[in-house]
Coordinates of C-alpha atoms in Angstrom, one line a residue:
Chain A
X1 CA 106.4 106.1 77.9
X2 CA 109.2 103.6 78.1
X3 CA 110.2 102.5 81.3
X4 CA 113.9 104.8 82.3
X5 CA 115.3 101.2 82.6
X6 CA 115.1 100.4 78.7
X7 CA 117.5 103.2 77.6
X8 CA 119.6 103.6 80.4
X9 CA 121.6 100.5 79.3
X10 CA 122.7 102.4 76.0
X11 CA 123.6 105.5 78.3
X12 CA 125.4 104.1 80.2
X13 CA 127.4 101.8 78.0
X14 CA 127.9 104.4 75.2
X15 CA 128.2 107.5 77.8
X16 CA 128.7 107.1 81.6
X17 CA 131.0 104.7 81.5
X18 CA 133.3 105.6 79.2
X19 CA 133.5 109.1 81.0
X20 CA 134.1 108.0 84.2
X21 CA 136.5 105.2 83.8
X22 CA 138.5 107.9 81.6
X23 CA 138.5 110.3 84.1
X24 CA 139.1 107.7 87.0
X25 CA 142.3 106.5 84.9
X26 CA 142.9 110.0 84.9
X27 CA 142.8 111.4 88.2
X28 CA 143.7 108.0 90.2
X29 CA 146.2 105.9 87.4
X30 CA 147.6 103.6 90.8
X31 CA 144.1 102.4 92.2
X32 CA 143.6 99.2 90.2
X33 CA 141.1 97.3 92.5
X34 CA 138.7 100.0 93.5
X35 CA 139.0 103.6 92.2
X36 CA 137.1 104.6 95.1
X37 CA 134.6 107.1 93.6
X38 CA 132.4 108.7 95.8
X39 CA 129.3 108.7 93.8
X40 CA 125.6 110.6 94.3
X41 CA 123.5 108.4 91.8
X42 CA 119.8 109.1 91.2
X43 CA 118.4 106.1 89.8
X44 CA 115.3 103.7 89.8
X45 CA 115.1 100.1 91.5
X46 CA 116.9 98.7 88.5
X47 CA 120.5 100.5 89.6
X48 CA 122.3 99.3 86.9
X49 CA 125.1 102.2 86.9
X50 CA 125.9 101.4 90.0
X51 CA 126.2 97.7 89.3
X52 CA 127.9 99.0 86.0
X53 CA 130.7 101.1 87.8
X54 CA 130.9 98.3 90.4
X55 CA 132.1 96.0 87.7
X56 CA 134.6 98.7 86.1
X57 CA 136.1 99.2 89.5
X58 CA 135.4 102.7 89.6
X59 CA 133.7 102.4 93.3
X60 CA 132.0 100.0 95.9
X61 CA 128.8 100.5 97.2
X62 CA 129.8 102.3 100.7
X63 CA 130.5 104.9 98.6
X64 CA 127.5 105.6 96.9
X65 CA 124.7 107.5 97.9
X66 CA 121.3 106.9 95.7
X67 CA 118.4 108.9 95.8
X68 CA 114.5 108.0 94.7
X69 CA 111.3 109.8 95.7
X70 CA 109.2 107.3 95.8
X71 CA 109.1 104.9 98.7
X72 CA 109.0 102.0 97.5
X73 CA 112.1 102.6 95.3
X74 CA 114.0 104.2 98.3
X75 CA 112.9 101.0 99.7
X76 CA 113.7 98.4 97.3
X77 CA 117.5 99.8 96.7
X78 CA 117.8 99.4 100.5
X79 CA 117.2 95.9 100.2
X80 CA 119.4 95.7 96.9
X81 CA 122.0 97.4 97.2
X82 CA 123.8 97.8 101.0
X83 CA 125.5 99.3 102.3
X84 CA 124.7 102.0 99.7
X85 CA 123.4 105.0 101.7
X86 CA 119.9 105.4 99.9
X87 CA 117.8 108.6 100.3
X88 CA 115.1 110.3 98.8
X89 CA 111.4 111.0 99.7
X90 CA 111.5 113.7 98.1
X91 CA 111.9 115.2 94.5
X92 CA 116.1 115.7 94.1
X93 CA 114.8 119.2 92.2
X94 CA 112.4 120.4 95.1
X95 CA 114.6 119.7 98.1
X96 CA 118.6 120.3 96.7
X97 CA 118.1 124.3 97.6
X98 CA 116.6 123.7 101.4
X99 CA 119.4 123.8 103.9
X100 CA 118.4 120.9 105.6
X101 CA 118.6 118.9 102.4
X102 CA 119.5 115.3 103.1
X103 CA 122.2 114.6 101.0
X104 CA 124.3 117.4 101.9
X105 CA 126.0 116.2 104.7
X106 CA 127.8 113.8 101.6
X107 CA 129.5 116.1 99.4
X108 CA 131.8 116.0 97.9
X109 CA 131.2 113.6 95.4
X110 CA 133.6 111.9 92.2
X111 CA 130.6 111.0 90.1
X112 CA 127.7 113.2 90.2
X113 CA 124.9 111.6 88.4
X114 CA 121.7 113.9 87.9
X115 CA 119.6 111.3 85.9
X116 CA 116.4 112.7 86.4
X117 CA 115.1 110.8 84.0
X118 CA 115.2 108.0 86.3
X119 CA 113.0 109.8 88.7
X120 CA 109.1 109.2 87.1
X121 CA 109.4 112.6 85.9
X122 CA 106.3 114.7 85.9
X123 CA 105.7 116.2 82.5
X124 CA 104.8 119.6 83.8
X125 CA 105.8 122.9 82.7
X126 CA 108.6 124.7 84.6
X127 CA 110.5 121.0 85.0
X128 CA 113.5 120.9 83.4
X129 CA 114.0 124.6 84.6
X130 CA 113.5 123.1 88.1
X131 CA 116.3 120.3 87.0
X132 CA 118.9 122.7 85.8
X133 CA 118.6 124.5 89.5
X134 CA 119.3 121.9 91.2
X135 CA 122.0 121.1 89.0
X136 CA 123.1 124.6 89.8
X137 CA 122.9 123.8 93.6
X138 CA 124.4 120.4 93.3
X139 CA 127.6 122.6 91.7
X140 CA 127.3 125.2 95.1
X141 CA 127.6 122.3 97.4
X142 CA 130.9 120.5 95.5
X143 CA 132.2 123.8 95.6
X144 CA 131.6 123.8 99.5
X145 CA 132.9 120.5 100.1
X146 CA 135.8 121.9 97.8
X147 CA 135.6 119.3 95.5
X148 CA 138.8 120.2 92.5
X149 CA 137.4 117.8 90.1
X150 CA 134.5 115.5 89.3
X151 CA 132.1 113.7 86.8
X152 CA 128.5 115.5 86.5
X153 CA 126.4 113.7 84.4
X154 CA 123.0 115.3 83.3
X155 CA 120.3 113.4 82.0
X156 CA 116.2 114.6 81.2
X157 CA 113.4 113.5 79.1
X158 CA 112.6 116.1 76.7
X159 CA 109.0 116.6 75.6
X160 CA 107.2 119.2 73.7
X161 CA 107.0 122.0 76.9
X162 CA 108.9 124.9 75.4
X163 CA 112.0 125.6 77.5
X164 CA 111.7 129.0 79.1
X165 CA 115.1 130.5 79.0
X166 CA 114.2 133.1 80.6
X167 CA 113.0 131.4 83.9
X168 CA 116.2 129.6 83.5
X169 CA 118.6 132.8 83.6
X170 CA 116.5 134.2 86.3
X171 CA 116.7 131.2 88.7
X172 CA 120.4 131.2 88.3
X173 CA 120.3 134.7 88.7
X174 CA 118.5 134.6 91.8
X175 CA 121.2 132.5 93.4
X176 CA 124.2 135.1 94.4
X177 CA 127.9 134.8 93.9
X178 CA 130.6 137.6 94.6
X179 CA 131.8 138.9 91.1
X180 CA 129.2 136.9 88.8
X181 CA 127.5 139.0 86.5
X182 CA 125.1 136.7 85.6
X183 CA 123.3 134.6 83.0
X184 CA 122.7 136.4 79.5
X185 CA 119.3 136.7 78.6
X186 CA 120.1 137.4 74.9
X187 CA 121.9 134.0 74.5
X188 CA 118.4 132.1 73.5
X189 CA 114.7 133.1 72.8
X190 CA 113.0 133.5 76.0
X191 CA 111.0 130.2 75.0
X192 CA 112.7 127.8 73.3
X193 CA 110.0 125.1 71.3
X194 CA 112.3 122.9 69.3
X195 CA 114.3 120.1 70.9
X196 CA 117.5 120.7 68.7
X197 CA 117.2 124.3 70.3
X198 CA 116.7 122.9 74.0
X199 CA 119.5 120.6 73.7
X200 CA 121.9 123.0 72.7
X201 CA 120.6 125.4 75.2
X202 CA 121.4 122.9 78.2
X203 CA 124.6 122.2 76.6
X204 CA 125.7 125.8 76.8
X205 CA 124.2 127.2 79.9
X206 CA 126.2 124.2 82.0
X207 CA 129.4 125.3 81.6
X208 CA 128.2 129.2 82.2
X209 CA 126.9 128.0 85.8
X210 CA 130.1 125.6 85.9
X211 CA 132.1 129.1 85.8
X212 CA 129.8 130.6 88.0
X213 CA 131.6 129.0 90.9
X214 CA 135.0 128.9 89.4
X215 CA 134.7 125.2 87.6
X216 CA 135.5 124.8 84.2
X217 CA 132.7 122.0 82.5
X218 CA 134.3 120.1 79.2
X219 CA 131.0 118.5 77.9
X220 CA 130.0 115.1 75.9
X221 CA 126.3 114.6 75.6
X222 CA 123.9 111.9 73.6
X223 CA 120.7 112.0 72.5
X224 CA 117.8 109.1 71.9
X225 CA 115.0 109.6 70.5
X226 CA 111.6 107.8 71.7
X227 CA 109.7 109.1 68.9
X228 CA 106.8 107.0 69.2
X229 CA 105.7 109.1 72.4
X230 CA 107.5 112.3 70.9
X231 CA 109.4 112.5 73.2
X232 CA 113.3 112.6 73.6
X233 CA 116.0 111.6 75.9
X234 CA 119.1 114.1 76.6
X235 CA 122.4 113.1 78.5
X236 CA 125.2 115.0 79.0
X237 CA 128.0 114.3 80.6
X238 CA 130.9 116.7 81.7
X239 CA 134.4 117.0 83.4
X240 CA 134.2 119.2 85.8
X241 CA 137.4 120.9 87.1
X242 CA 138.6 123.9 89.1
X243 CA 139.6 127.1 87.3
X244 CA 143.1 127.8 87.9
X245 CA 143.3 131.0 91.1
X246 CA 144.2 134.0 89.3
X247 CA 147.9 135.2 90.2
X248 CA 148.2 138.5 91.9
X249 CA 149.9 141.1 90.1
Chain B
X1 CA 122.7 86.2 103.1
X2 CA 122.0 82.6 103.3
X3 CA 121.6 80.8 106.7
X4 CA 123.3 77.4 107.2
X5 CA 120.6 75.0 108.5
X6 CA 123.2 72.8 110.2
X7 CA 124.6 75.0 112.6
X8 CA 121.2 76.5 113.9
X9 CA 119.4 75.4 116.7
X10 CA 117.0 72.7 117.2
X11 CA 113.7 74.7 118.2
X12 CA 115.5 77.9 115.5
X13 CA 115.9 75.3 112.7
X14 CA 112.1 74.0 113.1
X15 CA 110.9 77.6 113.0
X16 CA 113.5 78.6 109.7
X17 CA 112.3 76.2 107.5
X18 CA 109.2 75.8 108.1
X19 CA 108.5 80.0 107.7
X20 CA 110.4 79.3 104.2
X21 CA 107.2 77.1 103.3
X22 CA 104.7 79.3 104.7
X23 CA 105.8 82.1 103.6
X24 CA 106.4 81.5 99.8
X25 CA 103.0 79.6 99.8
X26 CA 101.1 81.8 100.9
X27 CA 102.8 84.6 98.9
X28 CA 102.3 82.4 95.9
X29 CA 98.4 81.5 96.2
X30 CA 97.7 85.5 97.1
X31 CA 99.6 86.6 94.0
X32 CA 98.0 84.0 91.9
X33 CA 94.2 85.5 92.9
X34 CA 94.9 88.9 93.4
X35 CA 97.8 90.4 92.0
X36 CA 95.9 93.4 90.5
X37 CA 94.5 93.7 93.6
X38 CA 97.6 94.3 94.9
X39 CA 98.6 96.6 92.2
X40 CA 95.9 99.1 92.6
X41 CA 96.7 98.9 96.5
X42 CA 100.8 99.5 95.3
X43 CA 99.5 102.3 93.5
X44 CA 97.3 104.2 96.4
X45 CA 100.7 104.1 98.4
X46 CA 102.6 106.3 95.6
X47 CA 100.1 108.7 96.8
X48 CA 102.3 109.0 100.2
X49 CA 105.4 109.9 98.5
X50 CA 103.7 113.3 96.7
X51 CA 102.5 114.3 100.3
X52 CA 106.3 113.0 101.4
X53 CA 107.3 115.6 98.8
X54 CA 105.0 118.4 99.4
X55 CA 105.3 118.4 103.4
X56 CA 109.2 118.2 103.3
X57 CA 109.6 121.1 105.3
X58 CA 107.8 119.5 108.5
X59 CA 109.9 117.6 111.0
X60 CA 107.2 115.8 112.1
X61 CA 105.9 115.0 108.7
X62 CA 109.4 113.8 106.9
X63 CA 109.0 111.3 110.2
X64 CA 105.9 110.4 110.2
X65 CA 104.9 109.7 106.7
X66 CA 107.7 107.3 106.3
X67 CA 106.0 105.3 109.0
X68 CA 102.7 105.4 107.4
X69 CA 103.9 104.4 104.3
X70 CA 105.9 101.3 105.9
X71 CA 102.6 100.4 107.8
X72 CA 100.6 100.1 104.9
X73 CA 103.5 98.5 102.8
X74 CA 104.3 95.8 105.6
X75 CA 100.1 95.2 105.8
X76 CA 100.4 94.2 102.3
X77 CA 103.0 91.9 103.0
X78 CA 101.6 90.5 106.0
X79 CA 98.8 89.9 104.1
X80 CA 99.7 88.1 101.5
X81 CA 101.7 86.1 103.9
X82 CA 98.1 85.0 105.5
X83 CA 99.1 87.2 108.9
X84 CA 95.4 89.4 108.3
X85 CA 95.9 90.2 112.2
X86 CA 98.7 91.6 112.1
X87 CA 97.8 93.2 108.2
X88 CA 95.0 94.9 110.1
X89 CA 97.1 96.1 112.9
X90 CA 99.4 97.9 110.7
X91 CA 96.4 99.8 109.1
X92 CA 95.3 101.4 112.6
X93 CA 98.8 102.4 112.9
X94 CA 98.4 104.5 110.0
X95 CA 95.4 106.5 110.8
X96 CA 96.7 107.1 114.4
X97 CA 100.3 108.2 112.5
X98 CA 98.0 110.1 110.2
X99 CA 95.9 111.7 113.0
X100 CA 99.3 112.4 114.7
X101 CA 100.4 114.4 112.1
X102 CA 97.6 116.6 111.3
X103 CA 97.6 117.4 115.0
X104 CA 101.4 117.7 115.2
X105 CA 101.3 120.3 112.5
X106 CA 99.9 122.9 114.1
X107 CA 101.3 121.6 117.8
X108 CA 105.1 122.3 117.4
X109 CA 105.7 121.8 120.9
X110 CA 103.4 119.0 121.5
X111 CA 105.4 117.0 118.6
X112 CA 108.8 118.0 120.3
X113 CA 107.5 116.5 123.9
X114 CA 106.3 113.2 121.7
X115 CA 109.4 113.1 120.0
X116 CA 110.7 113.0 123.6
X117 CA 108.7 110.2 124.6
X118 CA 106.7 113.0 127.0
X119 CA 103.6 110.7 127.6
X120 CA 101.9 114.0 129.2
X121 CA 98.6 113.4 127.7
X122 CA 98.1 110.4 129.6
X123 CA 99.6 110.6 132.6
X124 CA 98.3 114.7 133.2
X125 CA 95.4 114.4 130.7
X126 CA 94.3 110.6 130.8
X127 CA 93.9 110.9 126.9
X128 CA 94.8 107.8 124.6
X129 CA 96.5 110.0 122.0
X130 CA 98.1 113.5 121.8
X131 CA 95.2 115.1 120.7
X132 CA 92.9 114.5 123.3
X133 CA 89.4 112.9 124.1
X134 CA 87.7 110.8 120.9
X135 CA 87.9 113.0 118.0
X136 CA 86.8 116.6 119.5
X137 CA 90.1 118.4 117.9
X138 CA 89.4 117.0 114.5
X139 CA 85.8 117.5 114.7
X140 CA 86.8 121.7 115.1
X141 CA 88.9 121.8 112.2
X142 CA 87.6 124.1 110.5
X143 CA 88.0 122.5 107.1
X144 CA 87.0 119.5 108.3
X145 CA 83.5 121.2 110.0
X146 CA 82.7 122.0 105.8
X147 CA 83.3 118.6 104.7
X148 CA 80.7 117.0 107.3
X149 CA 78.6 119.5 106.6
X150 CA 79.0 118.9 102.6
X151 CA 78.2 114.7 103.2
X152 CA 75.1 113.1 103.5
X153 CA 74.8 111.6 107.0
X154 CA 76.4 107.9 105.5
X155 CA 79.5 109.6 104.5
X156 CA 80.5 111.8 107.6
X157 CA 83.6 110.7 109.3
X158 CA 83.3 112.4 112.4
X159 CA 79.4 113.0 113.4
X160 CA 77.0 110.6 112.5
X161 CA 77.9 107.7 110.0
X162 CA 81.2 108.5 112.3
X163 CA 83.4 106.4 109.8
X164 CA 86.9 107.2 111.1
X165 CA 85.4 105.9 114.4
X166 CA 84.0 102.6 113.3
X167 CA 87.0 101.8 111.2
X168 CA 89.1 102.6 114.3
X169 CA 86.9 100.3 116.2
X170 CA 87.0 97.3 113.4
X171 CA 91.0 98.0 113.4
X172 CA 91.2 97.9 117.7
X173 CA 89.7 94.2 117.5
X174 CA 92.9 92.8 115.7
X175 CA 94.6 95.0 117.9
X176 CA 93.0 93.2 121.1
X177 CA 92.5 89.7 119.8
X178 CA 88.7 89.7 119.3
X179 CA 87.3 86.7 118.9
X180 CA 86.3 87.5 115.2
X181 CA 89.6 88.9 114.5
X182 CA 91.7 86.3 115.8
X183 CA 94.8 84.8 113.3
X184 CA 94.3 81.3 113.9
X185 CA 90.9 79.7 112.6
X186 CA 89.8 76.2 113.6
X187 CA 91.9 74.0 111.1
X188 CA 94.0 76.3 109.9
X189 CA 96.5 77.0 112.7
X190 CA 99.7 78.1 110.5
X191 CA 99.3 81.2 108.0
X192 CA 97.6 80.6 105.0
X193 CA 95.9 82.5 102.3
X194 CA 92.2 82.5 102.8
X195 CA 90.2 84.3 100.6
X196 CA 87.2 85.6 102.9
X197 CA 90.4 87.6 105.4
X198 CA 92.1 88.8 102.6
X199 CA 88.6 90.4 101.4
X200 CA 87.9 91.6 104.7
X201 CA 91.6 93.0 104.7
X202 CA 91.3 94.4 101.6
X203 CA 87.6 96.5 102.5
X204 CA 89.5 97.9 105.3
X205 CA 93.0 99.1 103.1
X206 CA 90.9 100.6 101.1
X207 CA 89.1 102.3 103.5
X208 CA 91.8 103.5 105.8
X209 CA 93.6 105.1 102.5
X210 CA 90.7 106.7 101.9
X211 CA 90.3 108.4 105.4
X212 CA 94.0 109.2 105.2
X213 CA 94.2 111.3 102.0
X214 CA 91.0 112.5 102.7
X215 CA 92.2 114.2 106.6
X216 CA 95.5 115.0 104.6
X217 CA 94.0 117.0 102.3
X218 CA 91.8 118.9 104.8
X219 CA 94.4 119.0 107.1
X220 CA 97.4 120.6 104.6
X221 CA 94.9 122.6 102.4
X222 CA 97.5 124.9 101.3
X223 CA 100.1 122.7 100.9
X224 CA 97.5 120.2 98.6
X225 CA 96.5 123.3 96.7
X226 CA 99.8 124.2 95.6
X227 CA 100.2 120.8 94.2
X228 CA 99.8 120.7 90.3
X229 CA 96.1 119.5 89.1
X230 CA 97.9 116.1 88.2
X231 CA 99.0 115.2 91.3
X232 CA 96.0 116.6 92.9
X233 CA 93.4 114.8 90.2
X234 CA 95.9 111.8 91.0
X235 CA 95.2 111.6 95.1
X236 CA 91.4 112.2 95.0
X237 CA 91.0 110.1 92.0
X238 CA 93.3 107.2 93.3
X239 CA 93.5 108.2 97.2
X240 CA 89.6 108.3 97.4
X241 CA 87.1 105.5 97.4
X242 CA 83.9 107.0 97.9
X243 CA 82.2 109.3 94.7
X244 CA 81.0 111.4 97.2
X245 CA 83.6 112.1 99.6
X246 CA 85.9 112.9 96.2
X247 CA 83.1 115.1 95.1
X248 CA 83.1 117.2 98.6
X249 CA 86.6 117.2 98.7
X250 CA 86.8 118.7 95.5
X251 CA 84.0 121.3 96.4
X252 CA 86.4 122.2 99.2
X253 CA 89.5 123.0 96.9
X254 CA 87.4 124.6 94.6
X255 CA 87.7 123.0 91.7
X256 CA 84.8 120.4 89.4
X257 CA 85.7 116.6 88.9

């Protein structure tokens, strides 16, 4: 398995970057120097996006927060990258729904950047269902911190674990919201086996949980395959912005 | 941040560059023989971020096992800087953090008076450490009772072969500057790599990682269980020195190597 550092280059030059610098041209047109993006960043000792979005100007490294499990990593971007708050110590996907979870205390965020991929994933089954929850909780906490609009970037390893759907839809499910109905079970097969299927599954479940707390999600996403280990990296990058209040009548 | 040598100190300036040489010597000639050495040592202390992961709901372990894992990183370093003293010093500092913990985990109220810097078992109890005389508490664990009574005699830690206790022992010589334990050696008064201390170093990391995992897993049974068979394969197999002691340990959690 290729080291997360070999492929993120093309992810980020052909997907990241464009996104954010787009949306910070957008949403900040006057700040020339330093756009100023808060930015959560999961990423390995290599932290070339946040060396990449240094260099466009999108942020500075007081305003990022990175996050690795693995202690050496936590403590390798410490000495890398200060002031950069760097956390971690813990699996992003095990620790995003406890209420004492570290990073909390940071949201909002302009760039959220889920790249679990990054992370030394563990091939297990039930993982990327545990990814898109946290994805799901990362949403719930911008949505505290009241955060109107933002980059949330996505990224996983696919490999050949079928996708449940259905543990998908009921871990969403699980979480309440006033006035959500819920995930659609019908939408996919309970387990999905073929990558084309799981991508397009990811692809249109995150803009359902994007609505699910009043966010719209307009989506990009690439794909790369690292065949020889048959296995396959998925990124997806969306612009995330706040549904309009309905008027009352 | 680079320093500017001109500006420093006469006494400050001797001392900066001459660690600079030291240092990067030392570094160089312990790379040069024993790199995968350090590897497979690198490796055992990935172990402490899955426990990191799986006891994240314990104050005193999201504390603690960052500590441990820093001991037994800067003891690498120190090593293969030539400083085996201070290497070993760092390793009894994580078996007391790891002792610590297991003890802390069921003593909520103990941890909360240590957190405080309440010194109570010394001043009211006259123990060394927070949980108690020698290694009684330990010894009562009931998961711990079944792995002595699993091992052969050579491989107890508590009764007997007493293993935690003789490492301990080793460990509390660098600690207390025993003669044999002592940083400088005749002709060598500045840190240097030396092959014969960084083997001795070495027999004790190993050791103390060993002892760790092994009181982590009989001390967070639960938590260790609910760990996929990966992970778990992954701390025995790479945690665990001895064939035996993975062996019992596996008999414990009920599962064949």
């Amino acid at each position: 398995m290729p080291n997360s550092c070999d492929f993120k280059s093309q992810l980020i030059e052909e997907l990241w970057l464009p996104f954010a610098v787009g949306f910070a041209d957008v949403t900040r047109p006057r700040l020339r120097k330093n756009k100023k993006m808060r930015v959560l960043t999961l990423t390995s000792h290599d932290c070339q996006e946040i060396k990449r979005f240094e260099e466009q100007r999108l942020t500075k490294r007081e305003h990022v927060v990175a996050w690795n499990h693995q202690h050496i990593k936590v403590f390798r971007l410490e000495t890398d990258i200060p002031p950069a708050k760097v956390l971690g110590n813990s699996r992003y996907e095990d620790s995003s729904s406890s209420p004492t979870f570290s990073v909390g205390q940071y949201f909002p965020f302009d760039i959220a950047n889920l790249d679990f991929s990054s992370q030394d994933p563990e091939f297990e089954f039930g993982r990327i269902e545990k990814e898109m929850g946290s994805l799901e909780h990362t949403l719930r906490l911008q949505g505290i911190g009241q955060c109107n609009n933002f980059i949330l970037l996505y990224t996983t390893i696919l490999n050949s674990n079928d996708l449940s759907y259905q543990n998908i839809v009921r871990n969403s499910n699980n979480i309440y919201v006033p006035e959500w109905s819920g995930l659609t079970l019908s939408d996919f097969p309970p387990s999905i086996k073929e990558q084309k299927e799981k991508m397009q599954c990811i692809e249109t479940v995150l803009p359902k949980i994007c609505a699910k707390y009043h966010y719209n999600g307009e989506t990009h996403t690439k794909h790369i395959s690292l065949e020889r280990w048959g296995k396959d990296v998925f990124s997806i990058a969306a612009i995330i912005s706040k549904q309009e209040a309905q008027s009352v009548s | 941040m680079s320093v500017s040598i001109s500006g420093l100190p006469t006494n400050t300036k001797i001392m900066h560059e001459s660690q600079k040489k030291w240092r990067s010597r030392a570094w160089g000639k312990t790379l040069k023989k024993n790199a995968g050495d350090i590897e497979n040592l690198v490796e055992k202390m990935h172990i402490l971020s899955m426990w990191s992961n799986s006891l994240q709901s314990s104050k005193a372990a999201s504390i603690l096992i960052s500590e441990i894992f820093l001991d037994g990183y800067m003891s690498i370093h120190f090593a293969s800087w030539g400083l085996y003293k201070y290497a070993n010093i760092c390793l009894r500092s994580q078996l007391e953090s790891t002792l610590r913990l297991i003890f802390f985990s069921t003593h909520p109220v103990e941890f909360q008076w240590w957190s405080e810097s309440n010194d109570w078992y010394r001043s009211s109890l006259r123990n060394k450490d927070v949980w108690g005389e020698g290694y009684i508490y330990f010894e009562q664990l009931d998961n711990v009772k079944e792995f002595e009574r699993k091992c052969d005699r050579n491989h107890m830690l508590f009764s007997e072969a007493r293993k935690v206790k003789r490492i301990y022992k080793t460990l509390s010589t660098y600690v207390h500057s025993g003669l044999s334990s002592l940083q400088v050696r005749p002709g060598a008064f500045s840190p240097r790599y030396q092959a014969s201390g960084f083997r001795k170093w070495l027999s004790n990391f190993k050791e103390i990682q060993s002892y760790m995992n092994i009181l982590l897993i009989l001390g967070f049974l639960d938590e260790f269980k609910e760990l996929n068979q990966t992970n778990q394969n992954k701390i025995i197999d790479t945690g665990i020195e001895s064939s035996q002691h993975k062996e019992k340990v596996r008999e414990i959690i009920g599962t064949t190597s």
